[in-house]
Amino acid sequence: MIRKILIANRGEIALRIVRACRELGIQTLAVYSEADEQSLHVQLADEAICIGPASGAESYLRADRILSAAEIADVDAIHPGYGFLSENEEFAEQCASCNINFIGPKAETIGKMGDKAMARETVSKAGVPIIPGSDGPIENEKDAIKVAQKIGFPVIIKAVAGGGGRGMRIAHNAVSFAKEFQSARLEATKAFGNGALYVEKYLENPRHIEFQVLADKHGNVIHLGERDCSVQRRHQKVIEEAPSPFLDKNLRTRMGKAAIKATNAADYVNAGTIEFLVDSKGNFYFIEMNTRIQVEHAVTEEVTGIDLIKEQINIASGNRLSISQKEITFDKHAIECRICAENPSNGFAPSPGTIGLYYAPGGHGVRVDSHVYGGYTVSPYYDSMIAKLVTYGRTRKIALDRMYRALSEYIIRGIDTNIEFLKAIVLDPGFRQGEATTSYVEEFLARAPKDVFKKSQ
Ligand code: ADP
C-alpha cells in the first residue's frame, strides 16, 4: 500500500499527479524550486518542501535534495512525471536503495531502453521492425560515413542518449555528413553528457504514431491504442490525437502486437510508450521507447476512459492491471494542443512574464491541464508549455470543431502564446483531412502569411 507520494516534478504534470492521488486517498508531497512557490501544484499538494533555486540543475535535477525531502516527509513512493529525473537510471536505483517505491520501470530497464542503440537491438531481436541503420553506436566519423553510404542518403544522425529532439542531425550527402556528425556530437555532449551517436536511414515524410502500453509485475501487458503525434516543430510535438486518422483496423492490430512484443522484450513494468515512424505505404518501424508517462497521455485517457496515473500507482503497488486488453475500447476521438508561452511571429521565442487576465475554456468535451492562473508568473527557467488543452467527442470532426471553439475562448493576457498558430492549424484543410506527416508544420509555416499568428486582443 502506498500512503504518501513525493512528486519529483513541476507544472501541469505535478498537478495531474496531485489530482490522481487525492482521488485515491494518497497523501502528496510537492517539492519545488524558489521560482515555483506560486504554482498550483504546490498550493494543492498536502505538503510542500522547497528544494533549491530556480534553475532545474539546482532543484528538480538534484536527486540528493529530493531524496532528503522524501526522508524528512516520510514518503513511501516517488512519482517522477516526465522530463527531469524520470528517465534517470541512477535516480531510480537510488530510490530503490532508500527503500522508496519509484513509480516507473526497474532502473535497469530505464538504462537499457534509454540507450536508443540498445533499445533498437533489444526490440529487433524480438522481431519488431527497426529503421535500417548502424548496429549500435559508432565511434568515429569514418565508420559512420561507411554505414551512411551503405544504407543510402539521406540519413539521420542521432544521440544514443537523445530526447526532446536534441542531438539529431540530417545529412543529405557525404559532403555534409562530417559537419552534421560533429554538430550532433557537440549537442549530445552538451545536452546529455554523452556524445555517443548512431546513424539511421532518414525517412521522408513519415507519420509519428506511438502506442501506450501498461505492464504489471505479474507479467500482464496491454496496449491502450495509439496516438498520432505527427504535428511537430523541430522534432517536438505540438498537437497529438487519438486515434490516428491514418491507421485502419488491420494496421492498428499489427502495430499493437508489435508494441506488446517490444514491451515484453524490454521486460517492462509500469506505463510506457513505444514510438514508431510509419511511411505512406503503412510500413512501420520502432524508433524508441519512452519509459515514463508522456505529455500527451491525456488523449489516451479521454478515448479509453482509463486514468493512466492511477494505473501507474496501482502497478507500483504490486497489483494486477485493473483492465484486460479485451476491455479496452476506443469509441471517441481526442485531440491535444500544447499551449506554450512563446511568440510564433518571432521564431517561437519564449515569452515568460506575468499573466494578466486568464480564462480557460470549458464546456462539453473540454479538458484543461494547467498549473497557471491570472497573476501567475511564467518563469524563463523551464519549458514554455503552460497548459494542455484537450477536446474530445464521438468523431474526429466533433473533436476538431470543439478544439477550434475552445482555442477561441482561451484568454491569456500579459504574455505571448501560440494559440493563434494552433487555431490556424486546426482550421487548415490538410490537417483536417488527416494528411499531416512530420514535415507538416514546416510546410504549413512556409505557406502561412507572416502576420497570421498575431493576437487580436
Ligand atoms: P527524441 O527522443 O529526441 O524525441 P525520437 O527518436 O523520438 O527523438 O524522434 C523524434 C522525431 O524525430 C520523430 O518523431 C521524427 O519526426 C523525427 N525522426 C526521428 N528519427 C527519424 C528517422 N529515421 N527518419 C525521419 N524522421 C525521424
Coordinates of C-alpha atoms and ligand atoms in Angstrom, one line a residue:
M1 CA 0.0 0.0 0.0
I2 CA 1.3 3.4 -0.9
R3 CA 0.4 6.1 1.7
K4 CA 2.3 9.1 0.6
I5 CA 3.9 10.1 -2.7
L6 CA 6.6 12.7 -3.4
I7 CA 6.1 14.3 -6.8
A8 CA 9.6 15.0 -8.3
N9 CA 8.3 17.4 -10.9
R10 CA 6.6 20.7 -11.5
G11 CA 3.9 22.3 -13.6
E12 CA 0.9 20.6 -15.1
I13 CA 2.1 17.1 -14.7
A14 CA 2.8 17.6 -10.9
L15 CA -0.8 18.9 -10.6
R16 CA -2.1 16.0 -12.6
I17 CA -0.4 13.6 -10.1
V18 CA -1.7 15.5 -7.1
R19 CA -5.2 15.1 -8.5
A20 CA -5.0 11.4 -9.1
C21 CA -3.5 10.9 -5.6
R22 CA -6.3 12.9 -4.0
E23 CA -8.9 10.7 -5.6
L24 CA -7.0 7.6 -4.4
G25 CA -6.8 9.0 -0.8
I26 CA -3.0 9.1 -1.1
Q27 CA -1.1 12.0 0.6
T28 CA 1.2 14.1 -1.6
L29 CA 4.4 16.0 -1.1
A30 CA 5.3 18.6 -3.6
V31 CA 8.9 19.6 -4.0
Y32 CA 9.5 23.0 -5.7
S33 CA 12.1 25.5 -6.7
E34 CA 12.1 29.1 -5.4
A35 CA 10.6 30.1 -8.8
D36 CA 7.6 27.8 -8.4
E37 CA 6.2 28.7 -5.0
Q38 CA 3.0 30.1 -6.6
S39 CA 2.4 27.1 -8.8
L40 CA -0.9 25.4 -8.4
H41 CA 0.7 22.0 -7.7
V42 CA 2.5 23.5 -4.7
Q43 CA -0.7 25.1 -3.4
L44 CA -2.8 21.9 -3.8
A45 CA -0.4 19.3 -2.5
D46 CA -0.8 18.2 1.1
E47 CA 2.7 19.2 1.9
A48 CA 5.5 21.1 0.1
I49 CA 9.2 21.4 0.5
C50 CA 11.4 23.9 -1.3
I51 CA 14.5 22.1 -2.8
G52 CA 16.5 25.0 -4.2
P53 CA 16.9 27.9 -6.6
A54 CA 15.0 28.3 -9.9
S55 CA 17.4 26.5 -12.2
G56 CA 16.5 22.9 -12.8
A57 CA 20.0 21.8 -12.2
E58 CA 19.8 23.2 -8.7
S59 CA 16.4 21.9 -7.9
Y60 CA 14.4 19.3 -9.9
L61 CA 17.5 17.6 -11.1
R62 CA 19.0 17.3 -7.6
A63 CA 18.4 13.7 -6.6
D64 CA 20.1 14.3 -3.2
R65 CA 17.8 17.1 -2.3
I66 CA 14.7 15.2 -3.5
L67 CA 15.7 12.1 -1.5
S68 CA 16.3 14.2 1.6
A69 CA 12.9 15.7 1.3
A70 CA 11.5 12.2 0.9
E71 CA 13.1 11.1 4.1
I72 CA 12.1 14.2 6.1
A73 CA 8.5 13.8 5.0
D74 CA 8.5 10.0 5.3
V75 CA 7.1 9.2 1.9
D76 CA 7.0 5.7 0.5
A77 CA 6.9 6.4 -3.2
I78 CA 8.2 8.9 -5.8
H79 CA 6.4 9.8 -9.0
P80 CA 8.9 11.4 -11.4
G81 CA 6.5 12.7 -14.0
Y82 CA 8.2 13.4 -17.4
G83 CA 11.5 15.1 -18.1
F84 CA 13.9 15.9 -15.2
L85 CA 14.8 12.6 -13.4
S86 CA 12.0 10.5 -14.9
E87 CA 14.4 8.5 -17.2
N88 CA 17.4 8.6 -15.0
E89 CA 18.6 5.1 -14.2
E90 CA 20.8 6.2 -11.3
F91 CA 17.9 8.1 -9.6
A92 CA 15.6 5.0 -9.9
E93 CA 18.5 3.0 -8.3
Q94 CA 18.9 5.5 -5.5
C95 CA 15.2 5.4 -4.8
A96 CA 15.4 1.6 -4.5
S97 CA 18.3 1.7 -2.2
C98 CA 16.5 4.2 0.0
N99 CA 13.5 1.8 0.1
I100 CA 11.4 4.2 -1.8
N101 CA 9.0 2.9 -4.5
F102 CA 9.9 4.5 -7.8
I103 CA 6.7 4.8 -9.8
G104 CA 8.1 3.6 -13.1
P105 CA 10.1 0.7 -14.6
K106 CA 13.1 -1.0 -13.0
A107 CA 16.3 1.0 -13.1
E108 CA 18.0 -1.4 -15.4
T109 CA 15.1 -1.1 -17.9
I110 CA 15.4 2.6 -17.9
G111 CA 19.1 2.2 -18.7
K112 CA 18.5 -0.4 -21.4
M113 CA 15.7 1.5 -23.2
G114 CA 17.1 4.9 -22.6
D115 CA 20.1 4.0 -24.7
K116 CA 18.5 4.2 -28.1
A117 CA 21.0 2.0 -29.8
M118 CA 20.5 -0.7 -27.2
A119 CA 16.7 -0.3 -27.4
R120 CA 16.9 -0.9 -31.2
E121 CA 18.9 -4.0 -30.7
T122 CA 16.5 -5.3 -27.9
V123 CA 13.3 -4.9 -29.9
S124 CA 14.8 -6.0 -33.2
K125 CA 15.9 -9.3 -31.6
A126 CA 12.2 -9.9 -30.7
G127 CA 11.2 -9.4 -34.3
V128 CA 10.0 -5.8 -34.2
P129 CA 10.9 -3.8 -37.3
I130 CA 13.5 -1.1 -36.9
I131 CA 14.8 1.5 -39.4
P132 CA 17.9 0.4 -41.2
G133 CA 20.9 1.8 -39.5
S134 CA 24.1 1.2 -37.6
D135 CA 24.4 -1.8 -35.2
G136 CA 25.0 0.1 -32.0
P137 CA 26.8 3.4 -31.5
I138 CA 29.6 4.5 -33.9
E139 CA 32.9 5.6 -32.6
N140 CA 34.2 7.8 -35.4
E141 CA 33.2 9.8 -38.4
K142 CA 34.9 7.4 -40.8
D143 CA 33.0 4.4 -39.7
A144 CA 29.8 6.4 -39.6
I145 CA 30.1 7.6 -43.2
K146 CA 30.6 4.0 -44.3
V147 CA 27.3 3.0 -42.6
A148 CA 25.6 6.0 -44.2
Q149 CA 26.8 5.1 -47.6
K150 CA 25.7 1.5 -47.1
I151 CA 22.1 2.4 -46.1
G152 CA 22.0 5.3 -48.5
F153 CA 21.4 9.1 -48.1
P154 CA 19.6 10.9 -46.6
V155 CA 20.5 9.6 -43.1
I156 CA 19.7 10.9 -39.6
I157 CA 22.5 11.0 -37.0
K158 CA 21.0 10.6 -33.5
A159 CA 22.3 10.7 -30.0
V160 CA 22.2 7.4 -28.2
A161 CA 21.1 9.3 -25.1
G162 CA 18.8 11.6 -27.1
G163 CA 15.5 13.2 -26.1
G164 CA 13.4 16.2 -26.8
G165 CA 14.6 16.3 -30.4
R166 CA 18.2 17.3 -29.4
G167 CA 21.4 15.8 -30.7
M168 CA 19.7 14.9 -34.0
R169 CA 21.0 16.0 -37.5
I170 CA 20.0 15.1 -41.0
A171 CA 22.8 14.5 -43.6
H172 CA 21.7 14.6 -47.3
N173 CA 25.0 13.6 -48.8
A174 CA 28.6 12.5 -47.9
V175 CA 29.8 16.1 -48.2
S176 CA 27.6 17.5 -45.4
F177 CA 27.9 14.3 -43.3
A178 CA 31.1 15.2 -41.4
K179 CA 29.8 18.6 -40.4
E180 CA 26.5 17.2 -39.2
F181 CA 28.2 14.4 -37.3
Q182 CA 30.4 16.9 -35.4
S183 CA 27.5 19.2 -34.6
A184 CA 25.3 16.2 -33.4
R185 CA 28.2 15.1 -31.2
L186 CA 28.7 18.6 -29.7
E187 CA 25.0 19.0 -29.0
A188 CA 24.6 15.5 -27.5
T189 CA 27.7 16.0 -25.2
K190 CA 26.3 19.3 -24.0
A191 CA 22.7 18.2 -23.5
F192 CA 23.2 14.6 -22.2
G193 CA 26.9 14.5 -21.1
N194 CA 27.2 11.6 -23.6
G195 CA 28.3 12.2 -27.1
A196 CA 27.7 8.7 -28.4
L197 CA 25.9 8.7 -31.8
Y198 CA 24.3 6.2 -34.2
V199 CA 23.0 6.5 -37.7
E200 CA 19.6 5.6 -39.2
K201 CA 18.0 5.9 -42.6
Y202 CA 16.1 9.2 -42.8
L203 CA 12.5 8.5 -43.7
E204 CA 10.9 11.2 -45.9
N205 CA 7.5 12.5 -44.6
P206 CA 6.7 9.7 -42.2
R207 CA 4.0 9.8 -39.5
H208 CA 4.9 9.6 -35.9
I209 CA 2.5 7.1 -34.3
E210 CA 3.1 5.7 -30.8
F211 CA 1.4 3.1 -28.6
Q212 CA 0.6 3.5 -25.0
V213 CA 1.4 0.3 -23.0
L214 CA 0.8 -0.8 -19.5
A215 CA 2.6 -3.8 -17.8
D216 CA 2.2 -5.1 -14.3
K217 CA 4.7 -7.0 -12.1
H218 CA 2.7 -10.3 -12.8
G219 CA 3.6 -10.4 -16.5
N220 CA 0.3 -8.9 -17.8
V221 CA 0.9 -6.5 -20.7
I222 CA -1.7 -4.5 -22.6
H223 CA -1.8 -1.6 -25.0
L224 CA -4.2 1.3 -25.0
G225 CA -4.1 2.1 -28.7
E226 CA -2.1 4.7 -30.5
R227 CA -1.5 8.5 -30.6
D228 CA -0.7 10.3 -33.7
C229 CA 2.0 12.9 -32.9
S230 CA 3.0 13.9 -36.5
V231 CA 2.3 17.6 -36.0
Q232 CA 5.8 18.6 -34.8
R233 CA 8.1 21.6 -34.9
R234 CA 11.8 20.8 -34.8
H235 CA 11.0 17.2 -33.8
Q236 CA 9.0 18.4 -30.8
K237 CA 5.3 17.5 -30.7
V238 CA 2.7 20.4 -31.0
I239 CA -0.6 18.6 -31.5
E240 CA -1.4 15.0 -30.7
E241 CA -4.5 12.9 -31.2
A242 CA -6.1 9.5 -30.7
P243 CA -6.9 7.5 -32.7
S244 CA -4.6 8.2 -35.7
P245 CA -6.5 9.3 -38.8
F246 CA -4.1 7.2 -40.8
L247 CA -4.5 3.7 -39.3
D248 CA -7.0 1.2 -40.3
K249 CA -8.1 -1.7 -38.2
N250 CA -5.6 -4.1 -39.7
L251 CA -2.6 -1.9 -39.3
R252 CA -3.7 -0.9 -35.7
T253 CA -3.8 -4.6 -34.8
R254 CA -0.4 -5.3 -36.3
M255 CA 1.2 -2.3 -34.6
G256 CA -0.4 -3.1 -31.3
K257 CA 1.0 -6.6 -31.4
A258 CA 4.5 -5.2 -32.2
A259 CA 4.2 -2.7 -29.3
I260 CA 3.4 -5.6 -26.9
K261 CA 6.3 -7.6 -28.3
A262 CA 8.7 -4.6 -27.8
T263 CA 7.3 -4.1 -24.2
N264 CA 7.9 -7.8 -23.4
A265 CA 11.4 -7.7 -24.9
A266 CA 12.2 -4.8 -22.6
D267 CA 11.0 -6.9 -19.6
Y268 CA 8.9 -3.8 -18.9
V269 CA 6.9 -2.8 -15.9
N270 CA 4.6 0.2 -15.5
A271 CA 3.3 2.7 -18.2
G272 CA 5.5 3.2 -21.3
T273 CA 5.3 4.3 -24.9
I274 CA 6.5 2.5 -28.0
E275 CA 7.2 5.1 -30.7
F276 CA 7.0 4.2 -34.4
L277 CA 7.5 6.0 -37.6
V278 CA 5.1 4.9 -40.4
D279 CA 5.7 5.5 -44.1
S280 CA 3.0 6.3 -46.6
K281 CA 2.6 2.6 -47.5
G282 CA 1.9 1.7 -43.9
N283 CA 5.3 0.2 -43.2
F284 CA 6.1 0.9 -39.6
Y285 CA 9.4 1.0 -37.7
F286 CA 10.3 1.3 -34.0
I287 CA 12.2 4.4 -33.1
E288 CA 12.3 4.4 -29.3
M289 CA 10.6 3.6 -26.1
N290 CA 9.8 6.2 -23.5
T291 CA 10.0 4.7 -20.1
R292 CA 7.7 7.2 -18.3
I293 CA 4.3 8.9 -18.6
Q294 CA 4.1 11.2 -21.7
V295 CA 2.9 14.8 -22.0
E296 CA 0.2 13.5 -24.4
H297 CA -1.2 10.8 -22.2
A298 CA -4.4 12.7 -21.7
V299 CA -5.7 11.9 -25.2
T300 CA -5.4 8.2 -24.5
E301 CA -7.2 8.8 -21.2
E302 CA -10.1 10.5 -22.9
V303 CA -10.6 7.8 -25.6
T304 CA -10.3 4.8 -23.3
G305 CA -11.7 6.3 -20.0
I306 CA -8.6 5.0 -18.2
D307 CA -6.7 7.1 -15.7
L308 CA -3.1 6.4 -16.5
I309 CA -1.6 7.9 -13.4
K310 CA -3.8 5.8 -11.2
E311 CA -2.8 2.7 -13.2
Q312 CA 0.9 3.6 -12.7
I313 CA 0.3 3.8 -8.9
N314 CA -1.7 0.6 -9.0
I315 CA 1.1 -1.2 -10.8
A316 CA 3.8 0.2 -8.5
S317 CA 1.8 -1.0 -5.5
G318 CA 2.2 -4.5 -6.9
N319 CA -1.4 -5.0 -8.0
R320 CA -2.5 -6.6 -11.2
L321 CA -3.7 -4.3 -14.1
S322 CA -7.3 -3.3 -13.4
I323 CA -8.3 -3.9 -17.0
S324 CA -7.6 -6.6 -19.7
Q325 CA -6.9 -6.0 -23.4
K326 CA -10.5 -7.1 -24.3
E327 CA -11.9 -4.4 -22.1
I328 CA -10.1 -1.6 -23.9
T329 CA -12.4 0.1 -26.3
F330 CA -12.0 3.2 -28.4
D331 CA -15.2 4.9 -29.4
K332 CA -14.1 8.5 -29.2
H333 CA -11.7 10.9 -30.7
A334 CA -9.4 13.2 -28.6
I335 CA -7.0 16.0 -29.6
E336 CA -4.5 17.8 -27.5
C337 CA -2.9 21.2 -28.2
R338 CA 0.2 22.2 -26.3
I339 CA -0.4 25.8 -25.2
C340 CA 3.0 27.5 -24.9
A341 CA 4.3 30.9 -23.7
E342 CA 6.0 31.7 -27.0
N343 CA 5.7 34.1 -29.9
P344 CA 5.2 32.3 -33.3
S345 CA 5.6 35.7 -35.1
N346 CA 9.1 35.9 -33.7
G347 CA 10.5 32.5 -34.4
F348 CA 8.6 31.0 -31.5
A349 CA 10.8 32.9 -29.0
P350 CA 9.9 32.1 -25.4
S351 CA 7.6 34.7 -23.8
P352 CA 7.9 34.5 -20.0
G353 CA 6.2 37.1 -17.8
T354 CA 3.2 37.6 -15.6
I355 CA -0.2 36.5 -16.8
G356 CA -2.9 39.2 -16.5
L357 CA -6.4 38.2 -17.3
Y358 CA -6.8 34.4 -17.6
Y359 CA -9.8 32.5 -18.7
A360 CA -9.6 28.8 -19.5
P361 CA -12.2 27.3 -21.9
G362 CA -14.7 24.7 -20.6
G363 CA -17.9 23.1 -21.5
H364 CA -18.8 19.7 -23.0
G365 CA -15.8 17.6 -24.1
V366 CA -13.1 20.1 -23.0
R367 CA -10.2 19.3 -20.5
V368 CA -7.5 21.8 -19.5
D369 CA -4.5 20.5 -17.5
S370 CA -2.6 23.6 -16.3
H371 CA -0.8 24.9 -13.2
V372 CA -1.2 28.6 -14.2
Y373 CA -3.9 31.2 -13.4
G374 CA -4.3 35.0 -13.6
G375 CA -1.4 36.7 -11.8
Y376 CA 0.9 33.7 -12.2
T377 CA 4.4 34.5 -13.4
V378 CA 5.7 32.2 -16.1
S379 CA 9.4 31.6 -15.3
P380 CA 12.1 31.7 -18.1
Y381 CA 13.8 28.8 -16.4
Y382 CA 11.6 26.0 -17.7
D383 CA 9.9 24.6 -20.7
S384 CA 7.5 27.1 -22.3
M385 CA 4.4 24.8 -22.1
I386 CA 1.9 26.3 -19.7
A387 CA -1.2 24.2 -20.4
K388 CA -2.6 21.3 -22.3
L389 CA -5.9 21.8 -24.0
V390 CA -7.7 18.5 -24.8
T391 CA -11.0 18.2 -26.6
Y392 CA -12.9 15.1 -27.3
G393 CA -16.1 13.8 -28.9
R394 CA -17.7 11.0 -30.8
T395 CA -15.9 11.8 -34.1
R396 CA -12.7 13.5 -35.2
K397 CA -14.7 16.3 -36.7
I398 CA -16.5 17.0 -33.5
A399 CA -13.2 17.0 -31.5
L400 CA -11.7 19.3 -34.1
D401 CA -14.6 21.8 -34.2
R402 CA -14.6 21.7 -30.4
M403 CA -10.8 22.4 -30.3
Y404 CA -11.3 25.5 -32.5
R405 CA -14.1 26.7 -30.3
A406 CA -12.0 26.1 -27.1
L407 CA -8.9 27.8 -28.5
S408 CA -11.1 30.8 -29.5
E409 CA -12.4 31.0 -25.9
Y410 CA -9.0 30.8 -24.3
I411 CA -7.9 34.2 -22.8
I412 CA -4.3 34.6 -21.6
R413 CA -3.2 38.2 -21.4
G414 CA 0.2 39.7 -20.5
I415 CA 2.4 37.1 -22.3
D416 CA 2.5 35.9 -25.9
T417 CA 1.2 32.4 -26.6
N418 CA 0.9 30.1 -29.6
I419 CA -2.9 30.0 -29.5
E420 CA -3.4 31.8 -32.9
F421 CA -0.9 29.4 -34.5
L422 CA -2.8 26.4 -33.2
K423 CA -6.1 27.8 -34.4
A424 CA -4.6 28.2 -37.9
I425 CA -3.5 24.6 -37.9
V426 CA -6.9 23.3 -36.6
L427 CA -8.6 25.2 -39.5
D428 CA -6.1 24.1 -42.1
P429 CA -7.7 21.7 -44.7
G430 CA -4.6 19.5 -44.9
F431 CA -4.6 18.9 -41.1
R432 CA -8.4 18.5 -41.0
Q433 CA -8.2 15.8 -43.7
G434 CA -5.7 13.8 -41.6
E435 CA -2.8 14.3 -44.0
A436 CA -0.2 15.6 -41.6
T437 CA 3.2 14.0 -41.6
T438 CA 6.2 15.0 -39.5
S439 CA 7.1 17.7 -42.2
Y440 CA 3.6 19.2 -42.0
V441 CA 4.4 22.2 -39.7
E442 CA 7.4 23.2 -41.7
E443 CA 5.4 23.2 -44.9
F444 CA 2.5 25.0 -43.2
L445 CA 4.8 27.7 -41.8
A446 CA 6.3 28.2 -45.3
R447 CA 2.9 28.9 -46.8
A448 CA 1.3 30.8 -43.9
P449 CA 1.1 34.7 -44.3
K450 CA 3.6 36.3 -41.9
D451 CA 1.2 38.1 -39.5
V452 CA -1.3 35.3 -39.3
F453 CA -0.4 34.3 -35.8
K454 CA -0.7 37.8 -34.3
K455 CA -3.1 38.0 -31.4
S456 CA -6.2 40.2 -32.0
Q457 CA -6.5 41.4 -28.4
Ligands
ADP1 P1 13.6 12.3 -29.3 O1 13.8 11.2 -28.3 O2 14.7 13.3 -29.2 O3 12.2 12.9 -29.2 P2 12.9 10.5 -31.4 O4 13.8 9.3 -31.8 O5 11.7 10.2 -30.6 O6 13.7 11.6 -30.7 O7 12.4 11.2 -32.8 C1 11.7 12.5 -32.7 C2 11.2 12.8 -34.1 O8 12.3 13.0 -35.0 C3 10.3 11.8 -34.7 O9 9.0 11.9 -34.3 C4 10.5 12.2 -36.2 O10 9.8 13.3 -36.5 C5 12.0 12.5 -36.3 N1 12.8 11.3 -36.6 C6 13.5 10.5 -35.8 N2 14.1 9.5 -36.5 C7 13.8 9.7 -37.8 C8 14.1 9.0 -39.0 N3 14.8 7.9 -39.0 N4 13.5 9.5 -40.2 C9 12.8 10.6 -40.2 N5 12.5 11.3 -39.1 C10 12.9 10.9 -37.9

